[in-house]
Amino acid sequence: LEIASGTGEHVIRFAAAMPGLEWQPTDPDPTRRASVAAWVADTKLRNISPALHLDAARPGWAKDHGPADLIVLINLLHLISMPEVATVLVEVAKALAPGGRFALYGPFLRDGQATSQGDADFDTALRAQDPAIGYKDMADVIAMLQSHGLTHADTIAMPANNLLLVFSRPA
Ligand SMILES: C[S@@+](CC[C@H](N)C(=O)[O-])C[C@H]1O[C@@H](n2cnc3c(N)ncnc32)[C@H](O)[C@@H]1O
């Protein structure tokens, strides 16, 4: 299950690299879902289902989108409010199958601080646009997911100061 698939360039790469998984892209924006369909149509991949509407900040979605062996979420949490993040994460924890993994990618604060001037500037710009949004602290995100029964399995440094946080649900 990919949450917030966006235009679809990621899911076609993932599906090609991991052909043993059936990939389910989602996005609440119909324009993005149309873009996913266009990217998928350009491939010969058969392991990508048509993109579904999913507003991951809506309570209760897990019962319609799980259990999933892998949930991928890239570049969303800094664009939504903390209460919305809390809903996303509790539903992710519910939707993840026992033994499943959650891969969460994005920019994060560390000990409340941005890790570069570019990140600090982007965070400030987001908060100027909407004071409820902006970068989240990785410690808060990890603590929330742990409180919902997930194990923090790995933190992988990615280009441009981004992180890939990996969580697992005990089998
Ligand atoms: C910055 S884009 C990231 C897209 C893609 N994951 C990427 O990294 O290129 C944010 C995406 O989140 C989607 N989005 C916004 N609010 C959302 C929500 N509440 N639940 C799920 N997706 C949401 C938007 O439609 C958009 O496609």
PDB file of C-alpha atoms and ligand atoms in Angstrom:
ATOM      1  CA  LEU A   1       0.000   0.000   0.000  1.00  0.00           C
ATOM      2  CA  GLU A   2       1.433   3.352  -0.991  1.00  0.00           C
ATOM      3  CA  ILE A   3      -0.136   6.373   0.694  1.00  0.00           C
ATOM      4  CA  ALA A   4       0.099   9.776  -1.069  1.00  0.00           C
ATOM      5  CA  SER A   5       1.461   8.291  -4.293  1.00  0.00           C
ATOM      6  CA  GLY A   6       1.536  11.665  -6.002  1.00  0.00           C
ATOM      7  CA  THR A   7       2.255  11.484  -9.704  1.00  0.00           C
ATOM      8  CA  GLY A   8       3.223   7.799  -9.674  1.00  0.00           C
ATOM      9  CA  GLU A   9       6.912   7.838 -10.566  1.00  0.00           C
ATOM     10  CA  HIS A  10       7.803   6.114  -7.311  1.00  0.00           C
ATOM     11  CA  VAL A  11       5.341   3.247  -7.499  1.00  0.00           C
ATOM     12  CA  ILE A  12       6.440   2.185 -10.981  1.00  0.00           C
ATOM     13  CA  ARG A  13      10.055   1.959  -9.770  1.00  0.00           C
ATOM     14  CA  PHE A  14       9.083   0.064  -6.628  1.00  0.00           C
ATOM     15  CA  ALA A  15       6.870  -2.358  -8.543  1.00  0.00           C
ATOM     16  CA  ALA A  16       9.654  -3.058 -11.047  1.00  0.00           C
ATOM     17  CA  ALA A  17      12.219  -3.574  -8.274  1.00  0.00           C
ATOM     18  CA  MET A  18       9.909  -5.724  -6.105  1.00  0.00           C
ATOM     19  CA  PRO A  19       7.850  -7.833  -8.516  1.00  0.00           C
ATOM     20  CA  GLY A  20       6.827 -10.229  -5.751  1.00  0.00           C
ATOM     21  CA  LEU A  21       4.597  -7.572  -4.204  1.00  0.00           C
ATOM     22  CA  GLU A  22       1.259  -6.370  -5.544  1.00  0.00           C
ATOM     23  CA  TRP A  23       1.429  -2.561  -5.334  1.00  0.00           C
ATOM     24  CA  GLN A  24      -1.584  -0.439  -4.446  1.00  0.00           C
ATOM     25  CA  PRO A  25      -1.047   3.285  -5.127  1.00  0.00           C
ATOM     26  CA  THR A  26      -3.433   5.794  -3.526  1.00  0.00           C
ATOM     27  CA  ASP A  27      -3.934   9.541  -3.446  1.00  0.00           C
ATOM     28  CA  PRO A  28      -6.897  11.784  -2.578  1.00  0.00           C
ATOM     29  CA  ASP A  29      -6.268  14.011  -5.606  1.00  0.00           C
ATOM     30  CA  PRO A  30      -7.916  12.726  -8.827  1.00  0.00           C
ATOM     31  CA  THR A  31      -5.340  14.549 -10.953  1.00  0.00           C
ATOM     32  CA  ARG A  32      -2.548  12.645  -9.195  1.00  0.00           C
ATOM     33  CA  ARG A  33      -4.399   9.347  -9.622  1.00  0.00           C
ATOM     34  CA  ALA A  34      -4.735  10.085 -13.349  1.00  0.00           C
ATOM     35  CA  SER A  35      -0.985  10.710 -13.469  1.00  0.00           C
ATOM     36  CA  VAL A  36      -0.336   7.378 -11.740  1.00  0.00           C
ATOM     37  CA  ALA A  37      -2.494   5.656 -14.353  1.00  0.00           C
ATOM     38  CA  ALA A  38      -0.535   7.341 -17.152  1.00  0.00           C
ATOM     39  CA  TRP A  39       2.840   6.292 -15.720  1.00  0.00           C
ATOM     40  CA  VAL A  40       1.624   2.721 -15.154  1.00  0.00           C
ATOM     41  CA  ALA A  41       0.241   2.569 -18.702  1.00  0.00           C
ATOM     42  CA  ASP A  42       3.752   3.340 -19.987  1.00  0.00           C
ATOM     43  CA  THR A  43       5.104   0.196 -18.309  1.00  0.00           C
ATOM     44  CA  LYS A  44       4.502  -3.500 -18.856  1.00  0.00           C
ATOM     45  CA  LEU A  45       4.123  -3.998 -15.109  1.00  0.00           C
ATOM     46  CA  ARG A  46       1.237  -6.194 -13.993  1.00  0.00           C
ATOM     47  CA  ASN A  47       1.738  -5.843 -10.247  1.00  0.00           C
ATOM     48  CA  ILE A  48       0.251  -2.358  -9.817  1.00  0.00           C
ATOM     49  CA  SER A  49      -3.453  -2.035  -9.065  1.00  0.00           C
ATOM     50  CA  PRO A  50      -5.389   1.023 -10.238  1.00  0.00           C
ATOM     51  CA  ALA A  51      -4.811   3.950  -7.869  1.00  0.00           C
ATOM     52  CA  LEU A  52      -7.486   4.351  -5.204  1.00  0.00           C
ATOM     53  CA  HIS A  53      -8.759   7.425  -3.419  1.00  0.00           C
ATOM     54  CA  LEU A  54      -7.336   7.515   0.107  1.00  0.00           C
ATOM     55  CA  ASP A  55      -7.357  10.481   2.456  1.00  0.00           C
ATOM     56  CA  ALA A  56      -4.995   9.052   5.050  1.00  0.00           C
ATOM     57  CA  ALA A  57      -5.924  11.765   7.577  1.00  0.00           C
ATOM     58  CA  ARG A  58      -9.513  10.443   7.676  1.00  0.00           C
ATOM     59  CA  PRO A  59     -10.100   8.241  10.723  1.00  0.00           C
ATOM     60  CA  GLY A  60     -11.122   4.659   9.962  1.00  0.00           C
ATOM     61  CA  TRP A  61      -9.503   4.022   6.571  1.00  0.00           C
ATOM     62  CA  ALA A  62      -7.433   1.077   7.804  1.00  0.00           C
ATOM     63  CA  LYS A  63     -10.408  -1.282   7.731  1.00  0.00           C
ATOM     64  CA  ASP A  64     -10.758  -0.694   3.965  1.00  0.00           C
ATOM     65  CA  HIS A  65      -7.032  -0.768   3.053  1.00  0.00           C
ATOM     66  CA  GLY A  66      -5.474  -3.565   5.034  1.00  0.00           C
ATOM     67  CA  PRO A  67      -3.922  -5.754   6.093  1.00  0.00           C
ATOM     68  CA  ALA A  68      -0.887  -4.682   4.058  1.00  0.00           C
ATOM     69  CA  ASP A  69       2.512  -6.409   4.160  1.00  0.00           C
ATOM     70  CA  LEU A  70       4.248  -3.133   3.345  1.00  0.00           C
ATOM     71  CA  ILE A  71       3.053   0.454   3.661  1.00  0.00           C
ATOM     72  CA  VAL A  72       5.078   3.209   1.986  1.00  0.00           C
ATOM     73  CA  LEU A  73       4.590   6.905   2.698  1.00  0.00           C
ATOM     74  CA  ILE A  74       6.812   9.502   1.068  1.00  0.00           C
ATOM     75  CA  ASN A  75       6.809  13.263   1.596  1.00  0.00           C
ATOM     76  CA  LEU A  76       3.492  13.888   3.318  1.00  0.00           C
ATOM     77  CA  LEU A  77       3.903  14.465   7.069  1.00  0.00           C
ATOM     78  CA  HIS A  78       5.471  17.932   6.773  1.00  0.00           C
ATOM     79  CA  LEU A  79       2.472  19.049   4.691  1.00  0.00           C
ATOM     80  CA  ILE A  80      -0.232  18.189   7.225  1.00  0.00           C
ATOM     81  CA  SER A  81      -1.034  19.132  10.836  1.00  0.00           C
ATOM     82  CA  MET A  82       0.007  17.169  13.914  1.00  0.00           C
ATOM     83  CA  PRO A  83      -3.564  15.914  14.589  1.00  0.00           C
ATOM     84  CA  GLU A  84      -3.674  14.704  10.968  1.00  0.00           C
ATOM     85  CA  VAL A  85      -0.277  13.020  11.402  1.00  0.00           C
ATOM     86  CA  ALA A  86      -1.619  11.274  14.513  1.00  0.00           C
ATOM     87  CA  THR A  87      -4.553   9.910  12.511  1.00  0.00           C
ATOM     88  CA  VAL A  88      -2.327   8.815   9.622  1.00  0.00           C
ATOM     89  CA  LEU A  89      -0.019   6.940  11.960  1.00  0.00           C
ATOM     90  CA  VAL A  90      -2.700   5.213  14.037  1.00  0.00           C
ATOM     91  CA  GLU A  91      -4.404   4.020  10.843  1.00  0.00           C
ATOM     92  CA  VAL A  92      -1.082   2.862   9.369  1.00  0.00           C
ATOM     93  CA  ALA A  93      -0.451   0.824  12.515  1.00  0.00           C
ATOM     94  CA  LYS A  94      -3.918  -0.743  12.201  1.00  0.00           C
ATOM     95  CA  ALA A  95      -3.524  -1.453   8.461  1.00  0.00           C
ATOM     96  CA  LEU A  96      -0.122  -3.134   8.766  1.00  0.00           C
ATOM     97  CA  ALA A  97      -0.225  -6.940   8.720  1.00  0.00           C
ATOM     98  CA  PRO A  98       1.587  -8.881  11.458  1.00  0.00           C
ATOM     99  CA  GLY A  99       5.216  -9.118  10.332  1.00  0.00           C
ATOM    100  CA  GLY A 100       4.638  -6.179   7.974  1.00  0.00           C
ATOM    101  CA  ARG A 101       6.814  -3.123   7.453  1.00  0.00           C
ATOM    102  CA  PHE A 102       6.116   0.602   7.262  1.00  0.00           C
ATOM    103  CA  ALA A 103       8.596   2.709   5.265  1.00  0.00           C
ATOM    104  CA  LEU A 104       8.278   6.423   6.020  1.00  0.00           C
ATOM    105  CA  TYR A 105      10.379   8.857   4.004  1.00  0.00           C
ATOM    106  CA  GLY A 106      10.691  12.598   4.311  1.00  0.00           C
ATOM    107  CA  PRO A 107      12.355  15.553   5.966  1.00  0.00           C
ATOM    108  CA  PHE A 108      12.277  15.580   9.769  1.00  0.00           C
ATOM    109  CA  LEU A 109      13.397  17.804  12.629  1.00  0.00           C
ATOM    110  CA  ARG A 110      15.948  16.166  14.906  1.00  0.00           C
ATOM    111  CA  ASP A 111      15.814  17.275  18.565  1.00  0.00           C
ATOM    112  CA  GLY A 112      13.529  20.060  17.385  1.00  0.00           C
ATOM    113  CA  GLN A 113      16.047  21.397  14.885  1.00  0.00           C
ATOM    114  CA  ALA A 114      16.236  21.455  11.114  1.00  0.00           C
ATOM    115  CA  THR A 115      19.479  19.921   9.870  1.00  0.00           C
ATOM    116  CA  SER A 116      20.312  22.463   7.160  1.00  0.00           C
ATOM    117  CA  GLN A 117      19.533  26.061   6.301  1.00  0.00           C
ATOM    118  CA  GLY A 118      17.510  24.853   3.322  1.00  0.00           C
ATOM    119  CA  ASP A 119      15.361  22.680   5.570  1.00  0.00           C
ATOM    120  CA  ALA A 120      14.921  25.500   8.098  1.00  0.00           C
ATOM    121  CA  ASP A 121      13.852  27.854   5.294  1.00  0.00           C
ATOM    122  CA  PHE A 122      11.394  25.334   3.838  1.00  0.00           C
ATOM    123  CA  ASP A 123       9.914  24.622   7.283  1.00  0.00           C
ATOM    124  CA  THR A 124       9.511  28.373   7.913  1.00  0.00           C
ATOM    125  CA  ALA A 125       7.836  28.810   4.522  1.00  0.00           C
ATOM    126  CA  LEU A 126       5.412  25.954   5.243  1.00  0.00           C
ATOM    127  CA  ARG A 127       4.481  27.422   8.643  1.00  0.00           C
ATOM    128  CA  ALA A 128       4.003  30.874   7.081  1.00  0.00           C
ATOM    129  CA  GLN A 129       1.591  29.290   4.624  1.00  0.00           C
ATOM    130  CA  ASP A 130      -0.258  27.407   7.405  1.00  0.00           C
ATOM    131  CA  PRO A 131       0.880  27.542  11.057  1.00  0.00           C
ATOM    132  CA  ALA A 132      -0.525  24.037  11.641  1.00  0.00           C
ATOM    133  CA  ILE A 133       1.852  22.330   9.194  1.00  0.00           C
ATOM    134  CA  GLY A 134       5.644  22.005   8.892  1.00  0.00           C
ATOM    135  CA  TYR A 135       8.378  19.523   9.654  1.00  0.00           C
ATOM    136  CA  LYS A 136       7.691  16.964  12.381  1.00  0.00           C
ATOM    137  CA  ASP A 137      10.303  15.764  14.835  1.00  0.00           C
ATOM    138  CA  MET A 138      11.447  12.227  14.121  1.00  0.00           C
ATOM    139  CA  ALA A 139      11.345  11.411  17.851  1.00  0.00           C
ATOM    140  CA  ASP A 140       7.637  12.320  18.041  1.00  0.00           C
ATOM    141  CA  VAL A 141       6.831  10.191  14.999  1.00  0.00           C
ATOM    142  CA  ILE A 142       8.786   7.214  16.339  1.00  0.00           C
ATOM    143  CA  ALA A 143       7.131   7.541  19.776  1.00  0.00           C
ATOM    144  CA  MET A 144       3.648   7.650  18.235  1.00  0.00           C
ATOM    145  CA  LEU A 145       4.217   4.540  16.156  1.00  0.00           C
ATOM    146  CA  GLN A 146       5.771   2.697  19.089  1.00  0.00           C
ATOM    147  CA  SER A 147       2.728   3.572  21.196  1.00  0.00           C
ATOM    148  CA  HIS A 148       0.621   1.844  18.530  1.00  0.00           C
ATOM    149  CA  GLY A 149       2.647  -1.372  18.798  1.00  0.00           C
ATOM    150  CA  LEU A 150       5.182  -0.921  16.001  1.00  0.00           C
ATOM    151  CA  THR A 151       8.914  -1.482  16.402  1.00  0.00           C
ATOM    152  CA  HIS A 152      11.362   1.103  15.059  1.00  0.00           C
ATOM    153  CA  ALA A 153      13.527  -1.176  12.919  1.00  0.00           C
ATOM    154  CA  ASP A 154      15.859   1.213  11.091  1.00  0.00           C
ATOM    155  CA  THR A 155      16.777   4.818  10.311  1.00  0.00           C
ATOM    156  CA  ILE A 156      18.450   5.281   6.943  1.00  0.00           C
ATOM    157  CA  ALA A 157      20.012   8.611   5.963  1.00  0.00           C
ATOM    158  CA  MET A 158      18.948   9.655   2.481  1.00  0.00           C
ATOM    159  CA  PRO A 159      20.093  12.459   0.153  1.00  0.00           C
ATOM    160  CA  ALA A 160      19.221  16.082   0.968  1.00  0.00           C
ATOM    161  CA  ASN A 161      19.043  15.368   4.725  1.00  0.00           C
ATOM    162  CA  ASN A 162      15.930  13.257   4.327  1.00  0.00           C
ATOM    163  CA  LEU A 163      15.369  10.085   6.333  1.00  0.00           C
ATOM    164  CA  LEU A 164      13.819   6.718   5.661  1.00  0.00           C
ATOM    165  CA  LEU A 165      12.317   5.472   8.925  1.00  0.00           C
ATOM    166  CA  VAL A 166      11.428   1.789   8.904  1.00  0.00           C
ATOM    167  CA  PHE A 167       8.966   0.221  11.339  1.00  0.00           C
ATOM    168  CA  SER A 168       7.726  -3.313  11.747  1.00  0.00           C
ATOM    169  CA  ARG A 169       4.707  -4.959  13.307  1.00  0.00           C
ATOM    170  CA  PRO A 170       5.719  -7.969  15.357  1.00  0.00           C
ATOM    171  CA  ALA A 171       4.440 -11.213  13.791  1.00  0.00           C
TER     172      ALA A 171
HETATM  173  C1  LIG B   1       4.517  16.332  -1.838  1.00  0.00           C
HETATM  174  S1  LIG B   1       3.387  15.236  -2.608  1.00  0.00           S
HETATM  175  C2  LIG B   1       4.281  13.693  -2.460  1.00  0.00           C
HETATM  176  C3  LIG B   1       3.922  12.740  -3.538  1.00  0.00           C
HETATM  177  C4  LIG B   1       4.858  11.538  -3.672  1.00  0.00           C
HETATM  178  N1  LIG B   1       4.769  10.662  -2.525  1.00  0.00           N
HETATM  179  C5  LIG B   1       6.270  12.036  -3.898  1.00  0.00           C
HETATM  180  O1  LIG B   1       7.093  11.968  -2.982  1.00  0.00           O
HETATM  181  O2  LIG B   1       6.566  12.488  -5.007  1.00  0.00           O
HETATM  182  C6  LIG B   1       2.125  15.064  -1.411  1.00  0.00           C
HETATM  183  C7  LIG B   1       0.987  14.162  -1.850  1.00  0.00           C
HETATM  184  O3  LIG B   1       0.158  13.922  -0.731  1.00  0.00           O
HETATM  185  C8  LIG B   1      -1.173  13.901  -1.146  1.00  0.00           C
HETATM  186  N2  LIG B   1      -1.988  14.171   0.048  1.00  0.00           N
HETATM  187  C9  LIG B   1      -2.299  15.360   0.582  1.00  0.00           C
HETATM  188  N3  LIG B   1      -3.073  15.195   1.668  1.00  0.00           N
HETATM  189  C10 LIG B   1      -3.216  13.854   1.829  1.00  0.00           C
HETATM  190  C11 LIG B   1      -3.903  13.043   2.758  1.00  0.00           C
HETATM  191  N4  LIG B   1      -4.607  13.587   3.745  1.00  0.00           N
HETATM  192  N5  LIG B   1      -3.857  11.695   2.624  1.00  0.00           N
HETATM  193  C12 LIG B   1      -3.145  11.140   1.618  1.00  0.00           C
HETATM  194  N6  LIG B   1      -2.465  11.852   0.696  1.00  0.00           N
HETATM  195  C13 LIG B   1      -2.509  13.199   0.803  1.00  0.00           C
HETATM  196  C14 LIG B   1      -1.236  14.953  -2.231  1.00  0.00           C
HETATM  197  O4  LIG B   1      -2.362  14.784  -3.084  1.00  0.00           O
HETATM  198  C15 LIG B   1       0.090  14.750  -2.939  1.00  0.00           C
HETATM  199  O5  LIG B   1      -0.021  13.838  -3.993  1.00  0.00           O
END
